[in-house]
Every structure is written in C-alpha cells, then in structure tokens.
Short mmCIF file of C-alpha atoms in Angstrom, two decimals:
data_model
loop_
_atom_site.label_atom_id
_atom_site.label_comp_id
_atom_site.label_asym_id
_atom_site.label_seq_id
_atom_site.Cartn_x
_atom_site.Cartn_y
_atom_site.Cartn_z
CA MET A 1067 162.00 -7.10 123.59
CA ASN A 1068 164.94 -7.07 126.53
CA SER A 1069 167.98 -4.65 126.38
CA LEU A 1070 170.10 -6.80 123.80
CA ASN A 1071 167.35 -6.56 120.86
CA PHE A 1072 166.51 -2.88 121.00
CA LEU A 1073 169.19 -1.94 118.70
CA GLY A 1074 167.65 0.08 115.44
CA LYS A 1075 164.27 -0.62 116.87
CA ARG A 1076 162.30 2.40 116.02
CA ILE A 1077 160.54 4.22 119.60
CA LEU A 1078 158.72 6.54 120.36
CA VAL A 1079 158.44 7.79 123.81
CA VAL A 1080 155.44 10.37 124.44
CA GLY A 1081 155.45 12.91 126.79
CA LEU A 1082 158.54 14.45 127.92
CA ALA A 1083 158.60 15.10 131.03
CA ARG A 1084 160.92 13.32 133.78
CA SER A 1085 160.16 9.59 133.19
CA GLY A 1086 159.88 10.31 129.70
CA GLN A 1087 163.48 12.22 128.62
CA ALA A 1088 165.13 9.19 131.23
CA SER A 1089 163.27 6.39 128.43
CA ALA A 1090 164.53 8.01 125.45
CA LYS A 1091 168.21 8.85 127.34
CA VAL A 1092 168.06 4.50 127.62
CA LEU A 1093 166.89 3.76 124.72
CA CYS A 1094 169.65 5.71 122.66
CA LYS A 1095 172.14 3.67 124.97
CA TYR A 1096 170.77 0.57 124.11
CA GLY A 1097 170.64 1.89 120.07
CA ALA A 1098 166.83 2.94 119.52
CA ARG A 1099 166.48 4.87 117.00
CA VAL A 1100 164.06 7.43 119.72
CA THR A 1101 161.49 9.78 118.07
CA GLY A 1102 159.95 12.22 121.58
CA CYS A 1103 156.75 14.02 121.09
CA ASP A 1104 155.18 16.60 123.53
CA ASN A 1105 151.74 18.23 122.60
CA ASN A 1106 153.43 21.35 125.20
CA PRO A 1107 154.60 24.02 123.44
CA ALA A 1108 158.57 23.91 124.27
CA GLU A 1109 158.85 26.81 126.82
CA LYS A 1110 156.04 24.65 129.03
CA LEU A 1111 158.99 21.31 128.93
CA ILE A 1112 161.01 20.69 132.13
CA PRO A 1113 164.90 21.35 131.07
CA GLY A 1114 166.73 18.46 129.48
CA ILE A 1115 164.66 18.42 126.15
CA ARG A 1116 168.80 19.53 124.68
CA GLU A 1117 170.65 16.52 126.17
CA ILE A 1118 168.61 14.53 124.73
CA GLN A 1119 168.38 15.98 121.29
CA ASP A 1120 172.16 15.98 121.69
CA MET A 1121 172.53 12.26 122.12
CA GLY A 1122 169.99 11.86 118.61
CA VAL A 1123 166.69 11.80 119.89
CA ASN A 1124 164.67 13.54 117.47
CA ILE A 1125 162.36 16.04 119.55
CA VAL A 1126 158.55 16.39 118.14
CA ILE A 1127 157.88 19.23 120.14
CA GLY A 1128 153.75 20.72 120.36
CA SER A 1129 152.12 18.50 117.73
CA TYR A 1130 151.86 14.25 117.37
CA PRO A 1131 153.34 12.23 114.58
CA GLU A 1132 151.94 9.93 113.06
CA VAL A 1133 152.63 6.74 113.67
CA SER A 1134 152.20 2.68 111.52
CA SER A 1135 153.77 0.43 111.23
CA GLN A 1136 156.10 1.67 109.24
CA THR A 1137 157.21 4.39 111.03
CA PHE A 1138 157.35 2.94 114.78
CA ASP A 1139 158.05 -0.26 116.52
CA LEU A 1140 157.27 0.76 119.38
CA VAL A 1141 155.93 3.03 121.03
CA VAL A 1142 156.18 3.92 125.40
CA ALA A 1143 153.21 6.46 127.51
CA SER A 1144 155.08 8.39 130.17
CA PRO A 1145 152.70 7.41 132.97
CA GLY A 1146 150.30 11.28 132.93
CA VAL A 1147 149.56 11.40 129.41
CA PRO A 1148 146.12 10.18 128.45
CA LEU A 1149 146.13 6.88 126.13
CA GLU A 1150 143.09 8.93 124.73
CA ILE A 1151 146.08 10.55 122.35
CA SER A 1152 145.99 9.98 118.57
CA PRO A 1153 149.63 8.31 118.92
CA PHE A 1154 148.39 5.08 121.22
CA GLN A 1155 145.24 5.33 119.15
CA GLN A 1156 147.08 4.93 115.44
CA ALA A 1157 149.24 2.12 118.12
CA PHE A 1158 146.73 0.06 118.63
CA GLN A 1159 144.60 -0.18 115.75
CA ALA A 1160 148.47 -0.70 113.59
CA GLY A 1161 149.16 -3.91 116.41
CA ILE A 1162 152.22 -2.08 117.80
CA PRO A 1163 152.93 -2.44 121.25
CA VAL A 1164 152.17 0.38 123.89
CA ILE A 1165 154.11 -0.24 127.44
CA GLY A 1166 154.82 2.44 129.77
CA GLU A 1167 157.99 3.28 132.04
CA LEU A 1168 156.92 0.74 134.40
CA GLU A 1169 157.07 -2.16 132.00
CA LEU A 1170 160.27 -0.70 130.30
CA ALA A 1171 162.28 0.17 132.85
CA TYR A 1172 161.12 -3.75 133.85
CA ARG A 1173 162.18 -5.51 130.38
CA LEU A 1174 165.77 -3.57 130.77
CA LYS A 1175 166.35 -4.42 135.08
CA SER A 1176 169.05 -7.27 135.42
CA SER A 1177 167.64 -10.33 136.45
CA GLN A 1178 170.20 -9.79 140.44
CA LEU A 1179 167.63 -6.14 140.80
CA GLU A 1180 164.46 -6.50 142.43
CA MET A 1181 161.22 -4.49 142.64
CA TYR A 1182 158.83 -4.48 145.32
CA ALA A 1183 155.60 -2.47 144.19
CA VAL A 1184 153.61 -0.63 146.37
CA THR A 1185 149.78 1.08 145.11
CA GLY A 1186 146.58 2.32 146.45
CA THR A 1187 144.71 5.82 146.51
CA ASN A 1188 146.97 7.52 148.69
CA GLY A 1189 150.00 5.89 150.95
CA LYS A 1190 152.42 4.89 148.05
CA THR A 1191 154.73 7.24 148.47
CA THR A 1192 155.01 7.52 152.96
CA THR A 1193 154.97 3.31 152.70
CA THR A 1194 157.72 3.02 148.89
CA THR A 1195 159.92 5.71 151.49
CA LEU A 1196 159.43 3.52 154.28
CA LEU A 1197 159.91 0.25 152.90
CA GLU A 1198 162.82 1.69 151.21
CA ALA A 1199 164.51 2.48 154.72
CA ILE A 1200 163.88 -0.42 156.16
CA LEU A 1201 165.67 -2.44 153.53
CA LYS A 1202 168.74 0.13 154.57
CA GLN A 1203 168.65 -0.54 157.91
CA ASP A 1204 168.70 -4.32 157.05
CA GLY A 1205 172.20 -4.13 154.74
CA ARG A 1206 169.94 -4.38 151.82
CA GLU A 1207 171.46 -2.15 148.71
CA ALA A 1208 167.80 -0.17 147.70
CA ARG A 1209 166.42 3.03 145.94
CA TYR A 1210 162.69 3.96 145.53
CA GLY A 1211 161.83 5.06 142.51
CA GLY A 1212 158.76 5.00 140.15
CA ASN A 1213 155.85 7.71 140.63
CA ILE A 1214 157.10 9.29 143.34
CA GLY A 1215 159.76 11.69 141.08
CA ILE A 1216 162.58 9.23 139.84
CA PRO A 1217 162.08 7.49 136.89
CA LEU A 1218 162.59 3.86 137.31
CA THR A 1219 164.67 3.60 133.91
CA LYS A 1220 167.30 5.70 135.64
CA LEU A 1221 167.90 3.52 138.24
CA VAL A 1222 167.64 0.27 136.40
CA ASP A 1223 170.94 1.39 134.35
CA VAL A 1224 172.60 2.46 136.78
CA MET A 1225 171.45 -0.84 139.47
CA ASP A 1226 172.40 -4.67 138.31
CA SER A 1227 171.91 -6.21 141.59
CA GLY A 1228 169.56 -4.82 145.56
CA VAL A 1229 166.05 -3.60 145.40
CA ILE A 1230 164.04 -0.87 144.06
CA SER A 1231 161.20 -0.14 146.17
CA VAL A 1232 158.50 1.18 143.40
CA GLU A 1233 155.71 3.50 143.69
CA VAL A 1234 153.42 2.64 141.03
CA SER A 1235 150.33 4.21 140.03
CA SER A 1236 147.21 3.05 138.76
CA PHE A 1237 148.27 5.52 135.02
CA GLN A 1238 152.04 3.12 134.82
CA LEU A 1239 149.69 -0.61 135.67
CA GLU A 1240 147.02 0.66 132.67
CA THR A 1241 150.43 -0.18 130.11
CA ALA A 1242 151.86 -2.71 132.28
CA VAL A 1243 152.13 -6.39 129.90
CA ASP A 1244 154.69 -8.24 131.26
CA PHE A 1245 155.51 -6.42 135.09
CA ARG A 1246 155.95 -8.82 137.74
CA PRO A 1247 156.96 -7.57 141.34
CA HIS A 1248 158.24 -10.10 143.59
CA ILE A 1249 156.50 -8.78 146.59
CA CYS A 1250 154.15 -5.93 146.44
CA GLY A 1251 151.93 -4.29 148.29
CA LEU A 1252 147.93 -2.87 148.44
CA LEU A 1253 147.32 -0.20 150.48
CA ASN A 1254 143.42 0.89 149.44
CA ILE A 1255 141.36 1.81 147.09
CA THR A 1256 138.92 5.60 146.94
CA PRO A 1257 138.19 7.23 144.11
CA ASP A 1258 139.89 8.83 142.11
CA HIS A 1259 141.71 10.15 138.54
CA LEU A 1260 137.95 9.03 137.46
CA ASP A 1261 138.76 11.80 134.88
CA ARG A 1262 140.69 9.20 133.14
CA HIS A 1263 139.44 6.06 134.75
CA LYS A 1264 136.52 6.84 134.10
CA THR A 1265 134.72 3.92 135.85
CA MET A 1266 135.75 2.82 139.42
CA GLU A 1267 135.19 -0.72 138.15
CA ALA A 1268 138.81 0.52 134.86
CA TYR A 1269 140.63 2.27 138.34
CA ILE A 1270 139.77 -1.37 140.42
CA ALA A 1271 141.04 -3.52 137.16
CA ALA A 1272 144.55 -0.98 136.22
CA LYS A 1273 144.96 -0.89 140.58
CA GLY A 1274 144.32 -5.04 139.84
CA LYS A 1275 147.68 -5.65 137.32
CA ILE A 1276 150.09 -4.56 140.43
CA PHE A 1277 149.95 -8.96 140.67
CA LYS A 1278 148.83 -10.27 137.74
CA ASN A 1279 151.36 -11.85 136.55
CA GLN A 1280 153.08 -13.15 140.15
CA ARG A 1281 153.58 -16.82 140.68
CA PRO A 1282 153.02 -19.02 143.80
CA GLU A 1283 157.16 -17.77 144.89
CA ASP A 1284 155.40 -14.34 145.00
CA TYR A 1285 153.81 -12.05 147.96
CA ALA A 1286 150.77 -9.27 148.09
CA VAL A 1287 150.61 -7.76 151.02
CA ILE A 1288 146.94 -6.18 150.80
CA ASN A 1289 144.31 -4.40 153.50
CA PHE A 1290 142.20 -6.77 154.70
CA GLN A 1291 139.88 -3.84 155.70
CA ASP A 1292 139.45 -2.49 152.11
CA ASP A 1293 136.48 -3.96 150.82
CA ILE A 1294 137.29 -4.00 146.99
CA LEU A 1295 141.05 -4.89 147.97
CA ARG A 1296 139.70 -8.05 150.09
CA GLY A 1297 137.77 -9.32 147.06
CA LEU A 1298 140.93 -8.74 144.27
CA ALA A 1299 142.83 -10.67 146.52
CA THR A 1300 140.65 -13.99 145.48
CA GLU A 1301 141.81 -13.39 142.15
CA CYS A 1302 145.71 -12.95 143.58
CA PRO A 1303 148.12 -16.03 142.12
CA SER A 1304 150.64 -15.57 144.27
CA GLN A 1305 150.59 -15.67 148.08
CA VAL A 1306 148.35 -12.90 150.63
CA ILE A 1307 149.07 -11.52 153.59
CA PHE A 1308 146.79 -9.84 155.72
CA PHE A 1309 147.34 -6.38 157.00
CA ALA A 1310 144.25 -4.24 159.41
CA THR A 1311 144.95 -1.52 162.10
CA ASP A 1312 141.77 -2.67 163.96
CA GLN A 1313 141.19 -6.68 163.92
CA GLU A 1314 143.34 -9.50 164.74
CA LEU A 1315 143.88 -12.14 162.09
CA PRO A 1316 144.72 -15.32 161.81
CA ARG A 1317 147.48 -14.70 160.01
CA GLY A 1318 148.94 -11.07 159.04
CA VAL A 1319 149.78 -8.38 160.18
CA TYR A 1320 147.66 -6.61 162.77
CA MET A 1321 147.40 -4.68 165.94
CA ASP A 1322 146.98 -6.24 169.43
CA GLN A 1323 146.74 -3.81 172.25
CA GLY A 1324 148.72 -1.28 170.23
CA MET A 1325 151.55 -3.69 169.55
CA ILE A 1326 152.31 -3.91 165.80
CA THR A 1327 152.54 -8.02 165.57
CA TYR A 1328 153.22 -10.83 162.61
CA VAL A 1329 151.83 -14.29 162.95
CA ASP A 1330 151.80 -16.94 160.73
CA ASP A 1331 152.00 -19.98 160.53
CA HIS A 1332 155.10 -21.20 162.20
CA GLN A 1333 155.79 -18.11 164.36
CA ARG A 1334 154.39 -14.79 166.47
CA VAL A 1335 156.89 -12.09 166.46
CA GLU A 1336 156.22 -8.44 168.16
CA ILE A 1337 157.54 -5.64 166.04
CA ILE A 1338 156.89 -2.61 168.35
CA HIS A 1339 154.73 -0.68 170.20
CA GLN A 1340 152.63 1.82 168.45
CA GLU A 1341 153.19 4.87 171.57
CA ASP A 1342 156.93 4.11 169.53
CA ILE A 1343 156.46 4.85 166.02
CA LEU A 1344 157.12 8.51 165.60
CA LEU A 1345 154.77 8.74 162.10
CA ARG A 1346 151.59 10.21 162.71
CA GLY A 1347 148.24 8.81 162.23
CA LYS A 1348 145.75 6.34 161.12
CA HIS A 1349 146.49 6.59 157.74
CA ASN A 1350 149.87 5.97 158.34
CA LEU A 1351 149.46 3.31 159.85
CA GLU A 1352 148.60 1.56 157.31
CA ASN A 1353 151.46 2.52 155.10
CA ILE A 1354 153.60 1.56 158.48
CA LEU A 1355 151.90 -1.99 158.44
CA CYS A 1356 151.93 -2.53 154.96
CA ALA A 1357 155.48 -1.82 155.17
CA VAL A 1358 156.35 -4.19 157.86
CA GLY A 1359 154.35 -7.16 156.41
CA MET A 1360 156.51 -6.58 152.34
CA SER A 1361 159.24 -6.11 155.17
CA LEU A 1362 159.59 -9.41 156.66
CA VAL A 1363 158.56 -12.01 154.00
CA ALA A 1364 161.19 -10.21 151.84
CA GLY A 1365 163.48 -11.52 155.12
CA VAL A 1366 163.97 -8.18 157.01
CA THR A 1367 164.83 -8.62 160.71
CA PRO A 1368 162.20 -7.46 162.95
CA GLU A 1369 165.26 -5.42 164.55
CA ALA A 1370 165.84 -3.89 161.57
CA ILE A 1371 162.24 -2.51 161.60
CA LYS A 1372 162.22 -1.70 165.02
CA GLU A 1373 164.90 0.43 164.40
CA VAL A 1374 162.67 2.69 161.84
CA LEU A 1375 159.57 2.75 162.69
CA SER A 1376 161.66 4.21 165.84
CA THR A 1377 163.06 7.47 163.66
CA PHE A 1378 161.60 7.63 160.31
CA SER A 1379 160.09 11.57 160.91
CA GLY A 1380 157.64 10.72 157.23
CA VAL A 1381 157.95 12.54 153.66
CA LYS A 1382 158.02 16.09 151.86
CA HIS A 1383 154.40 17.24 151.05
CA ARG A 1384 152.80 14.97 153.37
CA MET A 1385 151.78 15.63 156.55
CA GLU A 1386 154.79 17.24 157.01
CA GLU A 1387 155.12 19.82 160.13
CA VAL A 1388 156.71 23.44 159.12
CA PRO A 1389 157.52 24.91 162.59
CA THR A 1390 155.19 26.26 164.38
CA LYS A 1391 154.57 29.84 164.29
CA ASP A 1392 152.90 31.33 167.90
CA GLY A 1393 151.90 28.06 169.19
CA ILE A 1394 149.77 27.13 165.35
CA LEU A 1395 150.52 23.86 163.95
CA TYR A 1396 151.25 24.61 159.94
CA ILE A 1397 150.88 21.16 158.21
CA ASN A 1398 151.74 20.53 154.60
CA ASP A 1399 150.15 18.26 153.47
CA SER A 1400 149.81 18.91 149.55
CA LYS A 1401 150.23 15.13 148.31
CA ALA A 1402 146.83 14.74 149.52
CA THR A 1403 145.11 15.50 145.92
CA ASN A 1404 142.17 13.71 146.38
CA PRO A 1405 139.15 13.69 149.02
CA ASP A 1406 139.93 11.00 150.99
CA SER A 1407 143.92 11.30 151.79
CA ALA A 1408 142.51 14.98 152.62
CA ILE A 1409 139.24 13.13 155.35
CA LYS A 1410 142.82 10.67 156.39
CA ALA A 1411 144.69 13.84 156.98
CA LEU A 1412 142.06 15.44 159.11
CA GLU A 1413 141.40 12.54 161.07
CA SER A 1414 144.84 12.88 162.47
CA PHE A 1415 143.81 16.22 164.53
CA ASP A 1416 141.83 16.71 167.42
CA ARG A 1417 142.16 20.13 167.73
CA PRO A 1418 140.67 22.85 165.93
CA VAL A 1419 142.11 23.12 162.48
CA ILE A 1420 142.12 25.65 159.75
CA LEU A 1421 141.31 24.00 156.29
CA ILE A 1422 142.73 25.39 152.76
CA ALA A 1423 141.82 23.35 150.28
CA GLY A 1424 141.16 23.61 146.62
CA GLY A 1425 143.13 23.01 143.35
CA ARG A 1426 141.93 20.94 140.18
CA ASN A 1427 139.55 18.03 140.53
CA LYS A 1428 139.68 14.62 138.94
CA GLY A 1429 136.67 13.85 138.96
CA SER A 1430 136.01 13.16 142.80
CA ASP A 1431 132.72 13.32 144.43
CA PHE A 1432 133.36 16.01 147.70
CA GLY A 1433 129.70 14.54 149.82
CA ILE A 1434 132.04 12.60 152.27
CA LEU A 1435 134.46 15.10 152.76
CA ALA A 1436 132.17 18.00 153.18
CA SER A 1437 130.28 16.05 156.14
CA PHE A 1438 133.65 15.62 157.62
CA ILE A 1439 134.63 19.36 157.94
CA LYS A 1440 131.69 20.01 159.04
CA ASP A 1441 132.67 17.46 162.52
CA LYS A 1442 136.37 19.04 162.32
CA VAL A 1443 136.58 22.31 160.63
CA ARG A 1444 136.81 25.77 162.04
CA ASP A 1445 137.29 27.58 159.33
CA LEU A 1446 137.50 26.74 155.76
CA ILE A 1447 140.05 28.86 152.93
CA LEU A 1448 139.27 27.77 149.47
CA LEU A 1449 140.74 28.17 146.20
CA GLY A 1450 142.01 27.10 142.53
CA GLU A 1451 138.86 25.38 140.16
CA ALA A 1452 137.38 23.80 142.35
CA ARG A 1453 136.34 26.00 145.21
CA ASP A 1454 132.72 26.66 143.67
CA GLU A 1455 132.31 22.50 143.63
CA ILE A 1456 133.71 21.93 147.23
CA LYS A 1457 131.74 25.37 148.78
CA GLU A 1458 128.49 23.78 147.44
CA ALA A 1459 129.58 20.46 148.98
CA VAL A 1460 129.94 22.29 152.52
CA ILE A 1461 126.79 25.07 152.36
CA LYS A 1462 124.38 21.25 152.16
CA ALA A 1463 126.16 19.68 154.59
CA GLY A 1464 125.69 22.54 156.71
CA PHE A 1465 129.30 23.99 157.69
CA LYS A 1466 129.49 27.77 156.99
CA ASN A 1467 132.87 29.33 158.27
CA ILE A 1468 133.92 29.26 154.28
CA ASN A 1469 136.63 32.26 152.88
CA VAL A 1470 137.06 31.89 149.09
CA VAL A 1471 140.73 33.70 147.89
CA LYS A 1472 142.24 34.00 144.78
CA ASP A 1473 146.15 32.41 145.75
CA LEU A 1474 148.00 30.50 148.05
CA SER A 1475 149.70 33.33 149.72
CA GLU A 1476 146.50 35.48 150.20
CA ALA A 1477 145.40 31.78 151.74
CA VAL A 1478 147.81 31.39 153.92
CA HIS A 1479 147.90 35.41 155.61
CA MET A 1480 144.03 34.52 155.65
CA ALA A 1481 144.91 30.94 157.78
CA HIS A 1482 147.64 33.51 160.02
CA GLN A 1483 144.91 35.85 160.66
CA LEU A 1484 142.15 33.00 161.59
CA ALA A 1485 143.85 30.69 163.67
CA ARG A 1486 144.97 31.25 167.88
CA ALA A 1487 147.29 29.10 169.40
CA GLY A 1488 146.54 25.90 169.38
CA ASP A 1489 145.49 25.45 165.84
CA VAL A 1490 146.59 23.43 163.62
CA VAL A 1491 146.94 25.45 159.78
CA LEU A 1492 146.56 21.91 157.95
CA LEU A 1493 147.23 22.52 153.52
CA SER A 1494 145.15 19.74 152.65
CA PRO A 1495 143.39 21.19 149.55
CA ALA A 1496 141.96 17.52 148.08
CA CYS A 1497 142.26 18.18 143.99
CA ALA A 1498 145.31 18.02 142.04
CA SER A 1499 147.87 21.40 142.21
CA TRP A 1500 147.86 21.66 138.06
CA ASP A 1501 145.62 24.51 138.05
CA MET A 1502 148.26 26.97 139.79
CA PHE A 1503 150.85 24.88 140.25
CA GLU A 1504 153.25 22.89 138.06
CA SER A 1505 153.04 19.98 140.72
CA TYR A 1506 151.76 19.16 144.50
CA GLU A 1507 155.54 19.08 145.34
CA GLN A 1508 155.78 23.33 143.72
CA ARG A 1509 152.13 23.92 146.07
CA GLY A 1510 154.04 22.43 149.16
CA ASP A 1511 157.05 24.19 148.62
CA ILE A 1512 155.25 27.47 148.47
CA PHE A 1513 153.50 27.13 150.91
CA ARG A 1514 156.47 26.07 153.31
CA GLN A 1515 158.11 29.13 152.52
CA LEU A 1516 155.10 31.34 152.68
CA VAL A 1517 154.39 30.07 156.34
CA LEU A 1518 157.98 30.73 156.94
CA ASP A 1519 157.36 34.61 156.08
CA LEU A 1520 154.88 34.94 157.87
CA ASN A 1521 155.70 38.12 160.22
#
C-alpha cells in the first residue's frame, strides 16, 4: 500500500497523541476513511482532536471500536500503545495489517527523500540532532523527527527530498515491515521497557529490526564495545561500520590519543581532538562517534563535522546545564528514564553530586545504579512511584544519605539546602515521568523553572 492507493481505504488509528493525529491528517489527505480512537478520556488528550474531526476523522474516545475485516483494511499503531490491547489482537486474528507511524511515513515518503535512522537504549536524541546539524552544515536539506517528538508523517508530507535524521524507538520498530533506512546507527542496548517487551530477547529483537531490510549498498554504524550489538552485527545484511571510544579499530571510527579518527580500506582521516568538542561526558562520546560514522558514509566532509562538533552544545533535557546559582551547577537530565542513562550521567562528574531520582519504573532493576550512587552521590533525593524500590536498592548497597520528598518542588528546594559551592545538583530520574508528569519534557521544564526561581 502506498500513497496512491489509500483512497477509500478504511483505516483505524489507535492512539491520538502527536503521532496519531499526524497519521490521521496525512491519511485524510490521501482520501482514506479514517477512524481515530484513544482509550483515554477526552480531557486527557492533547489539543488537536477537534482539528482532525473537522477533517472528517471519526473519533472514538474512552473505548476502542471492534476490528474485523468488515470494518477496517489497516490499523495504524501509535508508538506508546501496547500491541496487547484489543484492536491490535483483533486485527492480528482477522489478518488485517498492523503498522506503526514509522512504517506509515516510510511508505508515504518520496523516493528522493532519505531516512538515516538512530536507535539504542540511550543517546538517541543527542545523536539524531547532532546528525541533523552535521548534514545541514554540509549543505544538505535535513530535518530530525520520529521518537524525538516530531511525527515522521508530518515531515514526509512537507519534504520531497533531502534527509530525515530519524530517532527510532523499540516501540516503533515493533511494527516496522518494509522500513529500510539507507544508513542506520545503533548506540547501545541495556535493559529498558521490559514492562512492555517482557524479555530482553524481545527488546533486542525489536532493536535489530532497524537493519532487517537493508541491502549490501546500505550501512549500519554500530558500537563495537557493546557486546549485544557486536553480536547483532553478525546478522546485518548491510555494510557494518564499527565505532569505539576505548579501542583502536582496523576499520571504523575510534579515539586515537584523544583524536576522533576514521579508517577504512582507502584512507585514515583525523576529525577533531576531544578537547575541542563542546559536549561533555563519555556517553556523549559514543553519540558523537556514531554520528560521525553515519556522516562520513553519507559523504559529509570532515570539515563540516569538525565545525559542528566544536559548537554543538547538546539537546534540552539531556545533561542540560541550568544557570549556576551560588556556585552550584544544576543539571536537567530529565530524559534519563532508565538506570543505565542515569549511570552515564553520574559518570560525567568528578565532584560531589546531589541526585534527584524516581518516577515510574519501566521494569528496570536498580541494583547496579545503587552501586554507582554509593560511589558517586553524596545525597540522594527520591520521589515518585519507584522511590521505595530505589531506596531499598541503595540501602542494600550500603548508602545512607537518603531523603524522600512528595514532589519535584520539594526536591529542588531540599537539594538547594544540601548543596554547597562546587557541587552538582543532578535531576537524572532513572524512571519514566508518567506517574507525576505528562512527559519527561514537562518534568525537565518544571525542574528548570524551579531552579531559576530559587532565591
């Protein structure tokens, strides 16, 4: 099915947040008969429902319609909606195709529009935005989108050519069928979203779908030092380019005495020294090397890459510095929604840290994080649904400086009282935000404003 034969097709869009609304709009444009549904009550849905309703979308709120071959020809899943719910299960039983917004956008895009895709447990947003900046510096028409918050269907509707730097989640890859990025990057895989995928094997399999349809003329840029990814690379049908932060490679992107270096069968290219890169932290070095590898195989000049790396300061909510107060550095790392991401944040500092953590657990174990907290954190402030789980883990690890608060406002004010000049107050929750906030963005914005409001 492509954009030319959506006319008259009966299509159900499940989930009416940003990506669901974007899917409904573009499907209406191509003449589909669209029904949009969401199990949430109307007051919990973001604005925009009225707009798609005015376009002719049949809206079902607070429940799901029955799905059968007599009612629908295709079901489109929004990323945050689990495939276990009734519309999808009924579609599977009836043999009705189920695809996600990622797959829909891929089928709708013009042949002149390319997708370079990035996945991994952590670092996707930084890598995706960095890649977009490098492509633009090289003179390409480029946008970023996908799991980063900008629906792909919205972009493919307005871009006839160029490149979309796509952030791809495991949820989106679950429903990928024909999706084939010319270049993809795989950053890392650590336990995450096990509340949805149930097992690590299922989570890994979903991530591996990013290169499933690639061909020998395509590229996959893969973290050599991630054991899981190195194993996955043996299944990759495209050309594999490895990157490594702590190991020299015979072919690929790596650090050579602090210099980002690329080597292949024909050349050795030195890009930029680590001291001249604006982003801090080892975790960001992984993201940088992945973006560099993807850029180089795309034909970007080393000069364009160097220019961006010397000026790119990162993305909002990921190790974002809030203006220092009283000699205390406040860091908004709200996007750290799993323990491994919080660990990477803690590894970035060699001075005392007051850590604010907690939220909704996504099926993670906090044991390893607890050992890092014991070694790196002076005071721990906990909030949210998972506060007792984290507290139990850190007590077991031998950590004692624990404070439990009712909300983020109390957490920020307590952190300010505990901190001294030269300290770091780090919001790196290691949990999802949905127990107390609409999104990690809202959590980060509120944290930032609370810090700015401190007397």
